[in-house]
Amino acid sequence: MLFKNEAEREFNVSPVTSPQMDALINKCVMIYRGHPAWVNEEDHIRTINFAKTICEETARLTTLAVSISVSGSPMGDYLQKQMDKCYFNLRKWVEMGIAHGTAILKPNGSGVDVFTPADFVITSTDDNGNINGIIFKDSYQNGQKYYTRLEYHRFESDSVYAISNRAYVSDSQDDIGKKIDLAKTRWSMLLPDAYITKENGERLDSPLFGVFSTPDANNVDSSSTLGLPIFSTAIEELKDLDIAYSRNAYEINISQKITLLDDRLTQKSGMKIGDKQDIRLPKFVRNVLGSSANEFYQEINPQLNTETRKVGINMYLSFIAYKCGYSNGYFVFDEKTGMVTATQIEADQQRTIQFIKDCRDKLENCMGGLIYALQIMAELYGLAPSGQYEVEYGFGDIIYSYEEDKANWWKYVVNGKIPAWKYFVKFESMTEEEAKALTAEAQPEEPTLFGKEE
């Protein structure tokens, strides 16, 4: 937060996001990190960090079998190499955006940096709510010194895109410190102020970064361009889930059988009465003082309410799933049983399918902005010649069933709809030549005129 105050003073700007949004995002980030406010060690309330699970699953489905293809020119080839470099970070970046509500991807000269709301200040948006003014924070430590850079992006006129860099040094990571020259930092190659236009002097098509945000409308601050953390409307249910799970776990932990045993039963023949407390008993045995005429012995077997508690836990999971965009029943406490076909999944999970499609649309938009920023940087620094290019996106089918697909293809072969060799190529890992040879070998030879084979 200290860097945000300095950014406002240095560049004479004001943030367009509200304190309410900042507070909600901070609250959700703590939950995502596994530190919700309701954890109570004395009351045996723990967290299973299900918010993290939701974000992981959403990122997994959003980036399932994702492909980004850039082609059409040497510039396209250069951009494809950049996409290949960051391919294995996509799922992680999407998860960060899902958890924080917004994540911004920006070229850094050698790769791509990702920023969450804690590391940027939005200063202006256009009429459609798109960010066109923002200050990023970058930092590193060298010995006992902490270095911070503020990078301010904005459109200064109808045609000029401006980037300003300011550096600071401090003895503490909690303080931005005093301003220093960029030349005294690892950012010495950067200009304090740079101004960019197209070669023909026209305005850039978009800012030099890509924005990924969650698809739902912001009901905390309707004027904010920030997205809501995906589980922000399910915080109360996440709390209830943790309490229900903790109660169940605690009950299991203390459910060991207990045997109450009269102390006279531990007395060995000939042993002094004062020595009986020295006898080591099993952990589950409790020695009680016998005072009646008859010796006392009782076993206590605590009754577990696990099955009843599962019903409650699954109820909370259903609420959480629906509030986070998933279909009812997507998350359950124990395994689903039985065969489920892709058709059944599609019918049951329409809400999930639409939600993931919306997230994928947001990812495409973000990557489009990032690719454009990489193109402009490549042209500015002569990394690739200017040229037109095309971008194609591909995603895996979240309802795809391999076994069902395989069975359907074989049905097509049996019914003569497709040649058998195509089936062998697709499902048996054969080359086209191997599959065709196998198919030809399996065909019976044509009989001769007199019914004998030659």
XYZ file of C-alpha atoms in Angstrom, residues 43-226:
184
model
C -12.025 -24.293 19.109
C -10.392 -26.902 16.811
C -11.487 -25.008 13.661
C -9.039 -25.625 10.830
C -9.220 -24.919 7.113
C -9.091 -27.377 4.231
C -8.366 -24.395 1.929
C -11.111 -25.307 -0.509
C -10.827 -21.846 -2.081
C -7.448 -22.920 -3.460
C -9.035 -26.111 -4.833
C -11.715 -24.102 -6.646
C -9.112 -21.821 -8.219
C -6.931 -24.775 -9.238
C -9.845 -26.608 -10.861
C -11.031 -23.510 -12.710
C -7.536 -22.844 -14.054
C -7.142 -26.508 -15.038
C -10.373 -26.560 -17.030
C -9.767 -23.132 -18.563
C -6.344 -24.134 -19.893
C -7.195 -27.777 -20.676
C -5.281 -28.710 -23.856
C -4.916 -25.005 -24.670
C -3.027 -24.090 -27.830
C -1.995 -20.680 -29.171
C -0.801 -20.558 -32.772
C 0.685 -17.385 -34.295
C 1.663 -17.474 -37.978
C 1.729 -15.580 -41.252
C 5.060 -13.711 -41.202
C 8.485 -13.529 -39.547
C 6.794 -11.429 -36.860
C 4.306 -14.259 -36.395
C 7.179 -16.724 -36.008
C 8.793 -14.489 -33.378
C 5.536 -14.162 -31.450
C 5.014 -17.934 -31.600
C 8.382 -18.409 -29.903
C 7.302 -16.033 -27.136
C 4.056 -17.967 -26.664
C 5.992 -21.228 -26.491
C 8.178 -19.761 -23.735
C 5.246 -18.855 -21.512
C 3.022 -21.844 -22.376
C 3.656 -23.765 -19.156
C 2.965 -20.672 -17.054
C -0.530 -20.131 -18.453
C -2.313 -22.336 -15.935
C -0.520 -20.688 -13.015
C -1.302 -17.202 -14.337
C -4.969 -18.059 -14.837
C -5.184 -19.414 -11.292
C -3.730 -16.163 -9.966
C -6.320 -14.197 -11.925
C -9.130 -16.438 -10.696
C -8.013 -16.069 -7.060
C -7.394 -12.304 -7.166
C -10.142 -11.421 -9.619
C -7.659 -9.795 -12.001
C -4.176 -10.562 -13.308
C -2.220 -8.482 -15.824
C 0.433 -9.906 -18.163
C 3.113 -7.492 -19.385
C 6.299 -7.994 -21.432
C 9.497 -7.304 -19.510
C 12.014 -7.438 -22.358
C 13.060 -11.055 -21.879
C 9.767 -12.656 -20.930
C 6.428 -11.889 -19.325
C 5.623 -10.584 -15.840
C 2.325 -11.212 -14.066
C 0.797 -8.630 -11.742
C -2.071 -8.957 -9.266
C -3.989 -6.022 -7.690
C -1.451 -5.753 -4.863
C 1.178 -4.747 -7.435
C -0.597 -2.166 -9.578
C -2.693 0.991 -9.345
C -5.338 1.669 -11.995
C -5.482 5.395 -12.770
C -7.931 5.583 -15.686
C -10.276 3.550 -17.877
C -12.039 4.193 -21.174
C -15.785 4.401 -21.727
C -15.995 0.589 -21.936
C -14.202 0.039 -18.636
C -10.921 -1.028 -20.258
C -7.750 0.000 -18.435
C -5.801 2.742 -20.249
C -3.836 4.151 -17.323
C -1.966 2.028 -14.770
C 1.123 2.038 -12.526
C 3.016 -1.233 -12.021
C 5.349 -2.037 -9.145
C 8.484 -4.135 -9.671
C 11.063 -4.859 -6.983
C 14.164 -6.837 -6.067
C 16.627 -7.177 -3.186
C 20.382 -6.731 -3.404
C 22.168 -7.396 -0.135
C 20.497 -5.317 2.565
C 18.922 -2.923 0.073
C 15.428 -3.145 -1.399
C 14.844 -1.642 -4.838
C 11.447 -0.697 -6.245
C 10.449 0.573 -9.685
C 7.191 2.285 -10.570
C 6.218 1.990 -14.239
C 3.400 4.292 -15.340
C 1.520 3.466 -18.584
C -1.020 5.869 -20.078
C -2.181 7.595 -23.248
C -1.071 11.229 -23.052
C -2.867 12.432 -26.170
C -4.873 11.102 -29.069
C -1.769 9.423 -30.508
C 0.982 9.170 -27.864
C 1.424 6.231 -25.497
C 3.722 7.154 -22.599
C 5.719 4.982 -20.198
C 7.487 6.543 -17.204
C 9.922 4.751 -14.889
C 10.959 5.829 -11.396
C 13.309 3.918 -9.070
C 13.551 3.861 -5.265
C 15.831 2.271 -2.670
C 15.123 1.394 0.948
C 16.647 -0.434 3.903
C 13.304 -2.151 4.575
C 10.951 -4.115 2.344
C 8.053 -2.385 4.102
C 9.154 1.067 2.946
C 9.538 2.264 -0.644
C 12.414 4.535 0.437
C 13.936 7.424 -1.474
C 14.083 8.050 -5.204
C 17.342 7.209 -6.999
C 18.614 7.292 -10.562
C 17.657 4.320 -12.749
C 21.338 3.994 -13.690
C 22.082 2.833 -10.136
C 19.750 -0.155 -10.457
C 19.394 -3.219 -12.667
C 16.871 -1.188 -14.694
C 19.612 1.087 -16.031
C 18.708 0.305 -19.657
C 15.249 1.863 -19.239
C 14.422 5.471 -20.049
C 12.811 7.636 -17.369
C 10.178 8.596 -19.939
C 9.377 7.002 -23.294
C 6.746 7.963 -25.871
C 5.397 5.509 -28.420
C 3.245 5.763 -31.534
C 2.783 3.625 -34.607
C 5.208 4.101 -37.481
C 2.644 6.288 -39.241
C 2.151 8.395 -36.122
C -1.213 6.898 -35.240
C -2.284 5.818 -31.760
C -1.536 2.270 -30.580
C -4.460 -0.128 -30.823
C -4.350 -0.926 -27.091
C -2.153 -0.568 -23.981
C 0.981 -2.704 -23.816
C -0.334 -5.438 -21.551
C -3.053 -8.078 -21.398
C -5.756 -8.181 -18.720
C -7.349 -11.383 -17.434
C -10.344 -10.930 -15.149
C -13.164 -13.122 -13.929
C -16.324 -13.044 -16.074
C -18.996 -12.122 -13.512
C -20.200 -8.566 -12.888
C -18.703 -6.689 -9.950
C -21.461 -6.144 -7.381
C -19.113 -4.682 -4.753
C -18.038 -1.723 -6.905
C -20.000 -1.540 -10.151
C -17.726 1.206 -11.479
C -14.552 -0.836 -10.945
C -12.789 -2.531 -13.826
C -11.402 -5.162 -11.442
